[in-house]
mmCIF file of C-alpha atoms in Angstrom:
data_model
loop_
_atom_site.group_PDB
_atom_site.id
_atom_site.type_symbol
_atom_site.label_atom_id
_atom_site.label_comp_id
_atom_site.label_asym_id
_atom_site.label_seq_id
_atom_site.Cartn_x
_atom_site.Cartn_y
_atom_site.Cartn_z
ATOM 1 C CA MET A 132 -13.911 1.325 9.029
ATOM 2 C CA CYS A 133 -10.454 1.468 7.625
ATOM 3 C CA GLU A 134 -10.092 4.835 5.943
ATOM 4 C CA THR A 135 -6.480 5.779 5.921
ATOM 5 C CA LYS A 136 -4.504 8.982 6.265
ATOM 6 C CA VAL A 137 -1.865 9.515 3.645
ATOM 7 C CA TYR A 138 1.377 11.355 4.314
ATOM 8 C CA ILE A 139 4.282 12.234 2.113
ATOM 9 C CA GLU A 140 7.767 12.236 3.553
ATOM 10 C CA LYS A 141 9.972 15.110 2.424
ATOM 11 C CA ASP A 142 13.322 15.990 3.972
ATOM 12 C CA GLY A 143 12.596 13.666 6.867
ATOM 13 C CA LYS A 144 9.271 15.371 7.648
ATOM 14 C CA LYS A 145 5.837 13.773 7.344
ATOM 15 C CA GLU A 146 3.230 15.967 5.718
ATOM 16 C CA GLU A 147 -0.424 14.938 5.575
ATOM 17 C CA ILE A 148 -1.745 15.121 2.028
ATOM 18 C CA PHE A 149 -5.048 13.261 2.025
ATOM 19 C CA GLU A 150 -7.374 11.599 4.512
ATOM 20 C CA ASN A 151 -10.279 9.145 4.489
ATOM 21 C CA VAL A 152 -8.600 7.239 1.686
ATOM 22 C CA ILE A 153 -10.477 4.063 0.800
ATOM 23 C CA ASP A 154 -8.471 2.768 -2.103
ATOM 24 C CA ILE A 155 -5.272 3.274 -4.005
ATOM 25 C CA GLN A 156 -4.368 2.148 -7.477
ATOM 26 C CA SER A 157 -0.893 1.986 -8.968
ATOM 27 C CA GLU A 158 -0.371 3.949 -12.197
ATOM 28 C CA LYS A 159 3.053 4.320 -13.790
ATOM 29 C CA ASP A 160 5.269 6.227 -11.327
ATOM 30 C CA GLY A 161 2.605 6.932 -8.746
ATOM 31 C CA PHE A 162 -0.783 6.149 -7.288
ATOM 32 C CA PHE A 163 -4.360 7.274 -7.627
ATOM 33 C CA LEU A 164 -5.802 7.796 -4.151
ATOM 34 C CA LYS A 165 -9.561 7.816 -3.698
ATOM 35 C CA ASP A 166 -11.330 9.057 -0.610
ATOM 36 C CA LEU A 167 -14.643 8.211 1.007
ATOM 37 C CA PHE A 168 -16.373 11.036 -0.861
ATOM 38 C CA GLY A 169 -15.180 9.908 -4.285
ATOM 39 C CA GLU A 170 -12.518 12.580 -4.612
ATOM 40 C CA GLN A 171 -9.443 11.353 -6.437
ATOM 41 C CA LYS A 172 -5.845 12.514 -6.481
ATOM 42 C CA PHE A 173 -2.806 11.338 -8.363
ATOM 43 C CA ILE A 174 0.433 11.394 -6.413
ATOM 44 C CA LYS A 175 3.775 10.748 -8.055
ATOM 45 C CA ALA A 176 5.314 8.766 -5.235
ATOM 46 C CA LYS A 177 6.243 5.377 -3.872
ATOM 47 C CA ILE A 178 4.899 3.634 -0.825
ATOM 48 C CA LYS A 179 7.336 3.629 2.068
ATOM 49 C CA TYR A 180 5.132 1.868 4.583
ATOM 50 C CA ILE A 181 1.546 1.267 5.561
ATOM 51 C CA ASP A 182 0.414 0.704 9.112
ATOM 52 C CA PHE A 183 -3.057 -0.847 8.858
ATOM 53 C CA MET A 184 -3.641 -0.574 12.604
ATOM 54 C CA LYS A 185 -2.865 3.153 12.771
ATOM 55 C CA HIS A 186 -4.618 3.749 9.429
ATOM 56 C CA GLU A 187 -1.525 5.445 8.159
ATOM 57 C CA MET A 188 0.238 5.300 4.812
ATOM 58 C CA VAL A 189 3.526 7.050 4.168
ATOM 59 C CA LEU A 190 4.765 7.835 0.676
ATOM 60 C CA THR A 191 8.092 9.118 -0.563
ATOM 61 C CA GLU A 192 8.653 11.024 -3.762
ATOM 62 C CA SER A 193 9.520 8.882 -6.787
ATOM 63 C CA GLU A 194 12.528 10.891 -7.877
ATOM 64 C CA GLY A 195 15.925 10.229 -6.352
ATOM 65 C CA ASP A 196 15.263 6.506 -6.353
ATOM 66 C CA LYS A 197 17.328 4.647 -3.771
ATOM 67 C CA MET B 236 -9.745 -3.907 12.907
ATOM 68 C CA CYS B 237 -8.078 -3.475 9.576
ATOM 69 C CA GLU B 238 -6.009 -6.573 9.009
ATOM 70 C CA THR B 239 -5.630 -7.094 5.331
ATOM 71 C CA LYS B 240 -5.474 -10.068 3.006
ATOM 72 C CA VAL B 241 -2.629 -10.009 0.537
ATOM 73 C CA TYR B 242 -2.872 -11.517 -2.912
ATOM 74 C CA ILE B 243 -0.394 -11.825 -5.726
ATOM 75 C CA GLU B 244 -1.588 -11.573 -9.279
ATOM 76 C CA LYS B 245 0.005 -14.035 -11.693
ATOM 77 C CA ASP B 246 -1.188 -14.668 -15.229
ATOM 78 C CA GLY B 247 -4.386 -12.775 -14.486
ATOM 79 C CA LYS B 248 -5.183 -14.926 -11.437
ATOM 80 C CA LYS B 249 -5.293 -13.712 -7.843
ATOM 81 C CA GLU B 250 -3.604 -16.014 -5.367
ATOM 82 C CA GLU B 251 -3.812 -15.405 -1.626
ATOM 83 C CA ILE B 252 -0.367 -15.357 -0.052
ATOM 84 C CA PHE B 253 -0.794 -13.893 3.422
ATOM 85 C CA GLU B 254 -3.601 -12.793 5.701
ATOM 86 C CA ASN B 255 -4.072 -10.696 8.841
ATOM 87 C CA VAL B 256 -1.402 -8.320 7.616
ATOM 88 C CA ILE B 257 -1.019 -5.319 9.896
ATOM 89 C CA ASP B 258 1.848 -3.498 8.279
ATOM 90 C CA ILE B 259 3.998 -3.419 5.204
ATOM 91 C CA GLN B 260 7.377 -1.824 4.699
ATOM 92 C CA SER B 261 9.052 -1.094 1.391
ATOM 93 C CA GLU B 262 12.508 -2.633 0.928
ATOM 94 C CA LYS B 263 14.354 -2.429 -2.386
ATOM 95 C CA ASP B 264 12.287 -4.305 -4.996
ATOM 96 C CA GLY B 265 9.644 -5.602 -2.632
ATOM 97 C CA PHE B 266 7.882 -5.374 0.699
ATOM 98 C CA PHE B 267 8.108 -6.875 4.145
ATOM 99 C CA LEU B 268 4.635 -7.928 5.234
ATOM 100 C CA LYS B 269 3.936 -8.436 8.925
ATOM 101 C CA ASP B 270 0.892 -10.208 10.304
ATOM 102 C CA LEU B 271 -1.026 -9.921 13.546
ATOM 103 C CA PHE B 272 1.036 -12.713 15.113
ATOM 104 C CA GLY B 273 4.384 -11.085 14.313
ATOM 105 C CA GLU B 274 5.175 -13.384 11.412
ATOM 106 C CA GLN B 275 7.068 -11.617 8.652
ATOM 107 C CA LYS B 276 7.486 -12.347 4.960
ATOM 108 C CA PHE B 277 9.424 -10.619 2.228
ATOM 109 C CA ILE B 278 7.713 -10.509 -1.147
ATOM 110 C CA LYS B 279 9.484 -9.310 -4.268
ATOM 111 C CA ALA B 280 6.571 -7.472 -5.795
ATOM 112 C CA LYS B 281 4.876 -4.164 -6.463
ATOM 113 C CA ILE B 282 1.568 -2.925 -5.182
ATOM 114 C CA LYS B 283 -1.141 -2.954 -7.832
ATOM 115 C CA TYR B 284 -3.971 -1.750 -5.655
ATOM 116 C CA ILE B 285 -5.254 -1.662 -2.107
ATOM 117 C CA ASP B 286 -8.919 -1.624 -1.206
ATOM 118 C CA PHE B 287 -9.079 -0.471 2.417
ATOM 119 C CA MET B 288 -12.800 -1.212 2.660
ATOM 120 C CA LYS B 289 -12.485 -4.817 1.483
ATOM 121 C CA HIS B 290 -9.220 -5.249 3.417
ATOM 122 C CA GLU B 291 -7.555 -6.438 0.279
ATOM 123 C CA MET B 292 -4.141 -5.722 -1.180
ATOM 124 C CA VAL B 293 -3.069 -7.003 -4.579
ATOM 125 C CA LEU B 294 0.559 -7.259 -5.615
ATOM 126 C CA THR B 295 2.153 -8.016 -8.960
ATOM 127 C CA GLU B 296 5.584 -9.485 -9.459
ATOM 128 C CA SER B 297 8.374 -6.933 -9.844
ATOM 129 C CA GLU B 298 9.884 -8.461 -12.966
ATOM 130 C CA GLY B 299 8.461 -7.630 -16.375
ATOM 131 C CA ASP B 300 8.036 -4.013 -15.354
ATOM 132 C CA LYS B 301 5.434 -2.199 -17.436
#
């Protein structure tokens, strides 16, 4: 199975915000994340990277666009 | 294993562009995709959705931002 842990990067630190994520859907300036149990969260952020082997997705906040 | 197929959506059609993708990295207006064999591609696009269970990622072209 490929459930993924989702982190947000703030001030150079990685903070776990959601786990067992099974799908994500882009919406305006962020993403809806859905987990294995059907729980959904909206995160205003961009994707920095996804490592499909480590089951890890790292987001950064949308504001302060580089 | 969680290698993922990557599609780009154009004119409502899904076209496969890369498979066995193991990681993606955001870079300016697109993403570097890397496959299991170390091959790398840069795609100027945004993520529309990722289905981690189906191992499917769908991108849309960056231009014509909604």
